[in-house]
Short mmCIF file of C-alpha atoms in Angstrom, two decimals:
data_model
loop_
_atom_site.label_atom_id
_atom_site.label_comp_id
_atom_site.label_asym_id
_atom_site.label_seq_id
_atom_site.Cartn_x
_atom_site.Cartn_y
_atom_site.Cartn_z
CA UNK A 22 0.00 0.00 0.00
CA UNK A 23 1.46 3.30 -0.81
CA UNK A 24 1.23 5.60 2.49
CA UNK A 25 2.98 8.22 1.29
CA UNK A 26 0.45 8.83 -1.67
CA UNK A 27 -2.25 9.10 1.12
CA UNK A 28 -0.01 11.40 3.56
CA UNK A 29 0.36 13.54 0.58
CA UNK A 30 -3.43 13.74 0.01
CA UNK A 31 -3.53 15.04 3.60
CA UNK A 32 -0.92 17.17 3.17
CA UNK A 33 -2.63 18.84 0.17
CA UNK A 34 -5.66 19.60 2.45
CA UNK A 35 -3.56 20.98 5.03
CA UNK A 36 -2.34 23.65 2.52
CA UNK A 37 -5.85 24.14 1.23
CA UNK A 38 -6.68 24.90 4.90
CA UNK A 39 -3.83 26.63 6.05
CA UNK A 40 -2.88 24.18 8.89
CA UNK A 41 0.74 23.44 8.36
CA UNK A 42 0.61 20.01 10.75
CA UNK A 43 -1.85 17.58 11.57
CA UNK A 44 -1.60 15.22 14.81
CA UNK A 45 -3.21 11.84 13.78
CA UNK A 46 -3.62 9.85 16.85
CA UNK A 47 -6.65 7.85 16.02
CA UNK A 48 -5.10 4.27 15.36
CA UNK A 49 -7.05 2.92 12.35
CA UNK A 50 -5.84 6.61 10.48
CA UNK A 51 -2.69 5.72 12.10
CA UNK A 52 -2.34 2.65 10.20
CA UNK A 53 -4.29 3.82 7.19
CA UNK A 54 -1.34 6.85 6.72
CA UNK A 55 1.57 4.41 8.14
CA UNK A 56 0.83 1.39 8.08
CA UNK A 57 1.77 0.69 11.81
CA UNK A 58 0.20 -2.05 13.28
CA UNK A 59 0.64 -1.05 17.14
CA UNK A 60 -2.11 -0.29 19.82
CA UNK A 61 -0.06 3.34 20.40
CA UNK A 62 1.28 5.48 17.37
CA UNK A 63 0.87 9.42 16.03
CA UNK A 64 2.08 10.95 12.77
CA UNK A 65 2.17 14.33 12.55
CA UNK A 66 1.49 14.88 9.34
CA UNK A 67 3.13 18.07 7.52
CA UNK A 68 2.01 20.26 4.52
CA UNK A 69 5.58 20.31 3.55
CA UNK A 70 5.90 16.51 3.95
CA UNK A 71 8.21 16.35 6.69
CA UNK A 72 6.41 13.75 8.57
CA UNK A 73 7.30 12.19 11.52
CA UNK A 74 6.18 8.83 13.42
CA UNK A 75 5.57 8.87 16.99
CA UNK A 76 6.19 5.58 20.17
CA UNK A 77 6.32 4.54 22.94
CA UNK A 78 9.11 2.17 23.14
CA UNK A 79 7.12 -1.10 23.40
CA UNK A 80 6.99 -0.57 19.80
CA UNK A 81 9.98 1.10 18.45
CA UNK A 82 11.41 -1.70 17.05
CA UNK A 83 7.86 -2.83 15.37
CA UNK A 84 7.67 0.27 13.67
CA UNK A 85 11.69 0.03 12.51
CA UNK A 86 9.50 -2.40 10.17
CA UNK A 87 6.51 -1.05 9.77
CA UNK A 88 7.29 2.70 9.11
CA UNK A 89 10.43 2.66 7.48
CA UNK A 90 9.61 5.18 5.25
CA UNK A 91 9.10 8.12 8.08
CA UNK A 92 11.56 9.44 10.39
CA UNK A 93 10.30 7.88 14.23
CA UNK A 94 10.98 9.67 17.60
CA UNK A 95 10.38 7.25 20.92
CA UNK A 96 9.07 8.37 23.80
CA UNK A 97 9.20 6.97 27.53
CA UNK A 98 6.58 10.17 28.62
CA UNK A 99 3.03 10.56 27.59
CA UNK A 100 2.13 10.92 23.94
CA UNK A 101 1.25 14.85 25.02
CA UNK A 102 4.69 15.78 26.53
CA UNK A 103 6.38 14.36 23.68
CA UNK A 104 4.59 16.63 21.12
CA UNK A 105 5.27 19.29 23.33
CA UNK A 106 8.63 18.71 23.27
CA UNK A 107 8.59 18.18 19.46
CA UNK A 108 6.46 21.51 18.24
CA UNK A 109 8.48 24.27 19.01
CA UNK A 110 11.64 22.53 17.02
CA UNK A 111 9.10 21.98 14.35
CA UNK A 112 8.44 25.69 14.19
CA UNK A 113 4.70 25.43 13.16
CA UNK A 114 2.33 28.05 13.49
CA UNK A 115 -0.96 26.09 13.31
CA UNK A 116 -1.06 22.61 14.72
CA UNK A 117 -4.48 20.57 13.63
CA UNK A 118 -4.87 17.53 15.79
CA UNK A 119 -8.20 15.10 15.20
CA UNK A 120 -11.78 16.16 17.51
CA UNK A 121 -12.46 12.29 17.50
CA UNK A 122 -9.09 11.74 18.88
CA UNK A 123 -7.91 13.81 21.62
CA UNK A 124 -9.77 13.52 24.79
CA UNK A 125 -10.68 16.96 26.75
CA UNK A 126 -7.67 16.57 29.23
CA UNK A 127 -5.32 15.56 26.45
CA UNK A 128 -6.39 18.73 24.64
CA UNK A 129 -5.36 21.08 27.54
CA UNK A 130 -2.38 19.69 28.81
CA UNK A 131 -1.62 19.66 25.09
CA UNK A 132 -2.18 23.97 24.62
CA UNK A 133 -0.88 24.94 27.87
CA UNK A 134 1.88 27.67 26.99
CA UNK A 135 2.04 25.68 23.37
CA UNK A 136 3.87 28.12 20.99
CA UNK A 137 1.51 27.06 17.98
CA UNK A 138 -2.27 27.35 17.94
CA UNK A 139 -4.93 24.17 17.90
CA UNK A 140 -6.88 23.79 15.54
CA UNK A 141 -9.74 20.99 15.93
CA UNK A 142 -9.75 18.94 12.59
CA UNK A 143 -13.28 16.74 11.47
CA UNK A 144 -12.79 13.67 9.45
CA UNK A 145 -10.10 15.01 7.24
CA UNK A 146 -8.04 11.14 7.02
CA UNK A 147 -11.41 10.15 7.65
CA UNK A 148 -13.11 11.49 4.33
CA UNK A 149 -9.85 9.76 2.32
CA UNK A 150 -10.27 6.45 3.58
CA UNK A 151 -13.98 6.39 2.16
CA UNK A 152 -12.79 5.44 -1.39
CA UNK A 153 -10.69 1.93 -1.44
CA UNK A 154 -7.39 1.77 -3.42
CA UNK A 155 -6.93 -1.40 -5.35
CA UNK A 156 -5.15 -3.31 -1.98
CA UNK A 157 -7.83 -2.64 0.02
CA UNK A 158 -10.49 -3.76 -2.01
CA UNK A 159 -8.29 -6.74 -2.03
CA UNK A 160 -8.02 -7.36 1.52
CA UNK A 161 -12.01 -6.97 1.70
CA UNK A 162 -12.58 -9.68 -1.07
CA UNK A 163 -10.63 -11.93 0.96
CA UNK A 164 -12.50 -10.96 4.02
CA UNK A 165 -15.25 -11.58 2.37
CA UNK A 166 -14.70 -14.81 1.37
CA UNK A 167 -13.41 -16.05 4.82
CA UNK A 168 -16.89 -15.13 6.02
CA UNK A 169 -19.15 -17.11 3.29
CA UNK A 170 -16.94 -19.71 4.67
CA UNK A 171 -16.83 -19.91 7.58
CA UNK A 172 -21.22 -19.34 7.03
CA UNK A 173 -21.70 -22.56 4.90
CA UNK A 174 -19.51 -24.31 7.24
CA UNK A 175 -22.06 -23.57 10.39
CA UNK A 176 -25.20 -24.39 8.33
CA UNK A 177 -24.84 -28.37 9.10
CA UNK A 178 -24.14 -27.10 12.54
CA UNK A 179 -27.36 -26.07 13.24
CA UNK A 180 -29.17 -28.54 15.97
CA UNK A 181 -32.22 -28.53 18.39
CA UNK A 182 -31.21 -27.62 21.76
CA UNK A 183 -27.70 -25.47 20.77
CA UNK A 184 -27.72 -22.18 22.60
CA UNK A 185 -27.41 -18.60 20.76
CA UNK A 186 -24.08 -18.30 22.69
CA UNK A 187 -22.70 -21.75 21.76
CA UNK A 188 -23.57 -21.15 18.22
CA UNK A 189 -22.30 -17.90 17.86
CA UNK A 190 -19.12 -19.66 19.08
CA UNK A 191 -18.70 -22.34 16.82
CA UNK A 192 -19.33 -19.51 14.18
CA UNK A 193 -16.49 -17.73 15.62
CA UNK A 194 -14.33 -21.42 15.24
CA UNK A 195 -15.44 -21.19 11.63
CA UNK A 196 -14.17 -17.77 11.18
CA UNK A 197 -10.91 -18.10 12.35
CA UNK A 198 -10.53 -21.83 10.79
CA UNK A 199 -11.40 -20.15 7.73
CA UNK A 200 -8.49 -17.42 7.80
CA UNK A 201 -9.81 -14.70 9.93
CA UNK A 202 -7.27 -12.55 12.26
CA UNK A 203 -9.66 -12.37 14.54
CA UNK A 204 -13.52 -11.14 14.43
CA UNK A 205 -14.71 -7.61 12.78
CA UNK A 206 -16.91 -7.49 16.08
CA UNK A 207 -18.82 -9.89 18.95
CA UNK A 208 -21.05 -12.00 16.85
CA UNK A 209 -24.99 -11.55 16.98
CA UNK A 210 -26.64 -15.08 17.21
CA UNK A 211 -30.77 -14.76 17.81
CA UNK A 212 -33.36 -17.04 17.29
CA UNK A 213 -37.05 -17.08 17.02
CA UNK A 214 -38.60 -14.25 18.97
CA UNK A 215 -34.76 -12.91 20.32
CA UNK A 216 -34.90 -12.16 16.39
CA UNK A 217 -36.89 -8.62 17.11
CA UNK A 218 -33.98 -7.86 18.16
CA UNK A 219 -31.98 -5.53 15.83
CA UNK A 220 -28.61 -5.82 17.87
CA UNK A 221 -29.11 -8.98 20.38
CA UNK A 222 -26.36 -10.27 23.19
CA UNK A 223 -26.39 -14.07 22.65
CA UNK A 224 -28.02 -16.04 25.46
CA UNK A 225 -28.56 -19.37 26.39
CA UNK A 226 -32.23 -19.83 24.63
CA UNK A 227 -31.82 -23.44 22.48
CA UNK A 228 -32.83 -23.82 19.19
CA UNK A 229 -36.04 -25.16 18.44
CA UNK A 230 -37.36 -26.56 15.01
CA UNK A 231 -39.41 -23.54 13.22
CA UNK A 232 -37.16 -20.89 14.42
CA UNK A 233 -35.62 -18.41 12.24
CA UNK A 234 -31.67 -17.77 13.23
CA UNK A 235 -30.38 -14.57 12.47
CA UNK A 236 -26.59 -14.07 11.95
CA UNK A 237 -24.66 -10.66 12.00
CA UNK A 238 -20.83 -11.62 11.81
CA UNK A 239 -17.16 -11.21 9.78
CA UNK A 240 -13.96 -11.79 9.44
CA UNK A 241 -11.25 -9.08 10.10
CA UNK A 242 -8.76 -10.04 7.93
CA UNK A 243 -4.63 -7.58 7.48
CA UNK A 244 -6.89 -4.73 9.32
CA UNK A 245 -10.05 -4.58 6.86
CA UNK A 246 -13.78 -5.63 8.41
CA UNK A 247 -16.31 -8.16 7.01
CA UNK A 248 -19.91 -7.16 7.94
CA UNK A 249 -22.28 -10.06 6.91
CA UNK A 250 -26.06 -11.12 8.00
CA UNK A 251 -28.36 -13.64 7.18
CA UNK A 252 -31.06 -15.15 8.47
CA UNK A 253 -31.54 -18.95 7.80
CA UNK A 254 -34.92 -21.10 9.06
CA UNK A 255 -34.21 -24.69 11.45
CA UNK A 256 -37.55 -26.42 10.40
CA UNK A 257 -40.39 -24.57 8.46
CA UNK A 258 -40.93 -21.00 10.66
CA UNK A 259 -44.30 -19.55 10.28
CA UNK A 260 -45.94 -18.12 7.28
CA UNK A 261 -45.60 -14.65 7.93
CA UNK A 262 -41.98 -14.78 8.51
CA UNK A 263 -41.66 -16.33 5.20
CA UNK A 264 -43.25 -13.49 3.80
CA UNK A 265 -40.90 -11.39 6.23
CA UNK A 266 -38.07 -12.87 4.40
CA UNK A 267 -38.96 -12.18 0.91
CA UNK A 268 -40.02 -8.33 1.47
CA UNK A 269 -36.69 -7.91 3.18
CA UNK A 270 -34.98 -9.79 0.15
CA UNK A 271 -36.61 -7.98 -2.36
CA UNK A 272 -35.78 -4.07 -0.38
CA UNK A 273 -32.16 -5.19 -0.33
CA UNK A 274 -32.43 -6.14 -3.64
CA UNK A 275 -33.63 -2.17 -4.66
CA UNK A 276 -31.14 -0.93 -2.11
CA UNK A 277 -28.41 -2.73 -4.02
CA UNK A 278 -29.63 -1.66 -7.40
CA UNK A 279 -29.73 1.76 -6.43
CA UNK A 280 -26.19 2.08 -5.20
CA UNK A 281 -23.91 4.27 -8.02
CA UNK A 282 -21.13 6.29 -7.83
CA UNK A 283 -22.55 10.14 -7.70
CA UNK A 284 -26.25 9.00 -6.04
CA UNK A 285 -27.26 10.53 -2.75
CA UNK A 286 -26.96 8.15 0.13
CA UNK A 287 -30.19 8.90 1.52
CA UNK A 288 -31.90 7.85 -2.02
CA UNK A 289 -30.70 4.52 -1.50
CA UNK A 290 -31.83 4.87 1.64
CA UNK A 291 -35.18 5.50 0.33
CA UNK A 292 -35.17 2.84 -2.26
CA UNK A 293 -34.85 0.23 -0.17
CA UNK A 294 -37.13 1.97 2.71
CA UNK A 295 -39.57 2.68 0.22
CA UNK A 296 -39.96 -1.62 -0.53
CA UNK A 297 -40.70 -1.98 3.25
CA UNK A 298 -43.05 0.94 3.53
CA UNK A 299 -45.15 0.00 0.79
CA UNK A 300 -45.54 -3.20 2.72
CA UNK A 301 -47.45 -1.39 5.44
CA UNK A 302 -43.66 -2.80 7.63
CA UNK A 303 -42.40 1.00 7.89
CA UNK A 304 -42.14 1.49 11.34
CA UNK A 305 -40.68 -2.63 11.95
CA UNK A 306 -37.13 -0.81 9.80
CA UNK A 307 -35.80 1.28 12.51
CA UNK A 308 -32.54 1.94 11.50
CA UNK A 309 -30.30 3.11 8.87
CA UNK A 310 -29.68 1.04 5.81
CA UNK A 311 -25.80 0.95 5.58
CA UNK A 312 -22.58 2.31 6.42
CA UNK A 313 -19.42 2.05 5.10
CA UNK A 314 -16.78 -0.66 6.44
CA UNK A 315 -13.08 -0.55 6.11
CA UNK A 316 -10.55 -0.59 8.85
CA UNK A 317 -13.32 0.67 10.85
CA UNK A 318 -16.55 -1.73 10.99
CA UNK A 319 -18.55 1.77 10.43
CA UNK A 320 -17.35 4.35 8.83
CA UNK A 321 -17.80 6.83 6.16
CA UNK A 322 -20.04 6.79 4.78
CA UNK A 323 -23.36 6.31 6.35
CA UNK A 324 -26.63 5.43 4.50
CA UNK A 325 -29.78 6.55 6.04
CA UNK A 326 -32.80 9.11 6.09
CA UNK A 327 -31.13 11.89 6.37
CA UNK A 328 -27.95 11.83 5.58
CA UNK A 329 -26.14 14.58 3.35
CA UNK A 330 -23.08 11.85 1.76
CA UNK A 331 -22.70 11.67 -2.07
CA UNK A 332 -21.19 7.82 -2.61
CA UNK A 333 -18.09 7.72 -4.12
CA UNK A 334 -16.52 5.36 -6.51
CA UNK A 335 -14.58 3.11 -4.62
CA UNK A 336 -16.33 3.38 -1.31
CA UNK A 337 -17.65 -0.16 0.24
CA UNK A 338 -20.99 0.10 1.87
CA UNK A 339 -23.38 -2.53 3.55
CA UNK A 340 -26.78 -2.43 2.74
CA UNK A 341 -28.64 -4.48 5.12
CA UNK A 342 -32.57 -3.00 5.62
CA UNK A 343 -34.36 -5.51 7.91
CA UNK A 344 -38.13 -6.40 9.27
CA UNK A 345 -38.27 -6.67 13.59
CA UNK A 346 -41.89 -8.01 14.99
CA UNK A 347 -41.67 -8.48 18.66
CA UNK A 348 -43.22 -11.57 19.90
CA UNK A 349 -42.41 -13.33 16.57
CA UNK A 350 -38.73 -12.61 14.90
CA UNK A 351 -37.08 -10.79 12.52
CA UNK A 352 -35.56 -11.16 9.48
CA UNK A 353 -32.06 -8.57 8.34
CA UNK A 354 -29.72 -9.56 4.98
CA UNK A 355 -26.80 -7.78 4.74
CA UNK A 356 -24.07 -7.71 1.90
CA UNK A 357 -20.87 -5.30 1.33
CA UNK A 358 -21.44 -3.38 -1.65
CA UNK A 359 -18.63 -2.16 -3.59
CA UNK A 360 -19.96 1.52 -5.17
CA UNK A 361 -18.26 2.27 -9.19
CA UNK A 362 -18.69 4.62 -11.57
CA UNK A 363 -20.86 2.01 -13.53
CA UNK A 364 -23.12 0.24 -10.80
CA UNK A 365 -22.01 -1.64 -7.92
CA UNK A 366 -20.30 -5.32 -7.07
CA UNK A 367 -22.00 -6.98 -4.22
CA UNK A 368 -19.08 -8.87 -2.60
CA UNK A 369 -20.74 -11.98 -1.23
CA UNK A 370 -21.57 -15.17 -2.68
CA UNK A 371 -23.58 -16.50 0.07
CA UNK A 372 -27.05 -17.30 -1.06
CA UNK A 373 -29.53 -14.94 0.09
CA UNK A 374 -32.87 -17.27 -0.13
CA UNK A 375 -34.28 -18.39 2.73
CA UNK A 376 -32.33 -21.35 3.51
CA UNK A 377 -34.67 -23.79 5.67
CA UNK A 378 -32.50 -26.71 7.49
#
């Protein structure tokens, strides 16, 4: 990956704006400007391009691999003291560090008696990792694939009496058997009624034949999140989630086909919505159709009513709409969506049917 293309994106901003330094301490920028791998690293990023890499030194010797390219100051100190130490030397003016990443405290210790002034940055590394370079759409196709495998690999896994928590495990098993680094997030496992539930902790309720099973999960695989759901039937559920099922099918299906470089994000929003509403099922699709997934599991950008976002080629979005009914189940399919100039490419090749065990 070529991080010193993307620091000099940045650093072409930073002239735009007239910041002459940005202090990047949120780790997946970190790693998407550096490539470090660490759980503490900065890069103060420079509009001249005189960058420099920040440690602690637990991890000065990882980054004599990982940032080779950057010159790399260790500290023993806090982060804070060390860029105080480092700015005056650096003679900036202006020093931009990210709102998202400095807690309050940091942020005064940081300007006490500082000779340059703060200046609170919003997204700025944020808004470049949006649209994928060729690697990372890489990484995410193998992600990708990891997950449909390690999915068809818990289908013949499904049994009466297994508990949401035991399955979910044995899904996590899968994962990693299948080539994951380790999981994109905690894995949802719901059945039956626990199904309402958008976002549900898995518990100890068994499986019992005529449940639906819903499945949220992925593989995180070099850095780069999976985000995958479906929902699969153990025995014949009743009608009405069948019919559940194929209105949520057919709104992902106009969600999908709505996704283009250039559209608004809230009109695929709406397409998709629109599917459900029709349906008299409006007010069972709480949430926001998508988001995008990277090194972040959401991120830029975000699909839903009201959002302002124009979708950019390159950008990888989920668009997973969904039908909750408390007392009975719910139904959510999810796919990554890669958005181009032409259309889109749904990565997945897990069927989306209703698969009935």
């Amino acid at each position: 990956m070529d991080h010193a293309l993307r620091r000099g994106r940045l650093a072409e901003w930073l002239q735009q704006a007239g910041i002459e330094a940005l202090l990047v301490n949120r780790l997946p920028n970190v790693r998407y400007l550096t490539g470090f791998t660490g759980s503490n690293g900065q890069v103060i990023v420079r509009a001249d391009g005189r960058d420099l890499f920040l440690t602690d030194g637990r991890y000065e010797e990882q980054a004599r691999h990982e940032v080779p390219d950057l010159e790399r100051r260790g500290y023993r100190e806090s982060m804070v003291r060390a860029v105080r130490d480092i700015v005056p030397a650096l003679g900036l003016g202006r020093l931009g560090f990210e709102v998202d990443g400095l807690t309050y405290h940091a942020y005064t210790e940081l300007g006490a008696d500082l000779p340059a002034e703060l200046v609170g940055v919003n997204g700025a590394v944020e808004r470049l990792r949006r649209v994928k370079d060729a690697d990372e759409l890489r990484i995410l196709d193998r992600a990708q694939e990891v997950t449909d495998a390690a999915f068809e690999a818990l289908l013949p896994k499904l049994r009466e009496g297994v508990s949401e928590r035991e399955l979910a495990f044995e899904l996590e098993i899968e994962l990693r058997t299948a080539g994951a680094d380790d999981l994109s997030f905690e894995t949802i496992a719901a059945f039956g009624e626990d199904a309402a539930e958008p976002h549900h902790d898995p518990g100890g309720r068994p499986l019992r034949r005529g449940d639906v099973v819903k499945l949220d999960f992925g593989a995180l695989v070099d850095g780069y999140h999976c985000d995958m759901t479906r929902t699969v039937a153990f025995g014949h559920p009743p009608r009405e989630l069948h019919e559940i099922h194929d209105l949520v099918r057919r709104a992902q299906r106009a969600g999908i086909e709505a996704v283009r470089a250039g559209v608004d994000a809230a009109g695929v929003d709406a397409a998709a919505r629109s599917v459900i509403e029709e349906a008299g099922m409006g007010e069972r699709f709480a949430h926001g159709l998508g988001h995008g997934v990277g090194l972040e599991i959401h991120e830029d950008p975000f699909l839903h009513r009201s959002s302002q976002e124009v979708l950019p080629a390159g950008a990888v979005v989920t668009i997973e709409p969904g039908v909750y009914v408390p007392g009975l189940g719910g139904v959510r399919i999810e796919d990554m969506v890669e958005v181009r100039e032409d259309g889109r490419r749904a990565l997945p090749r897990s069927s989306k049917e209703l698969i009935v065990t």
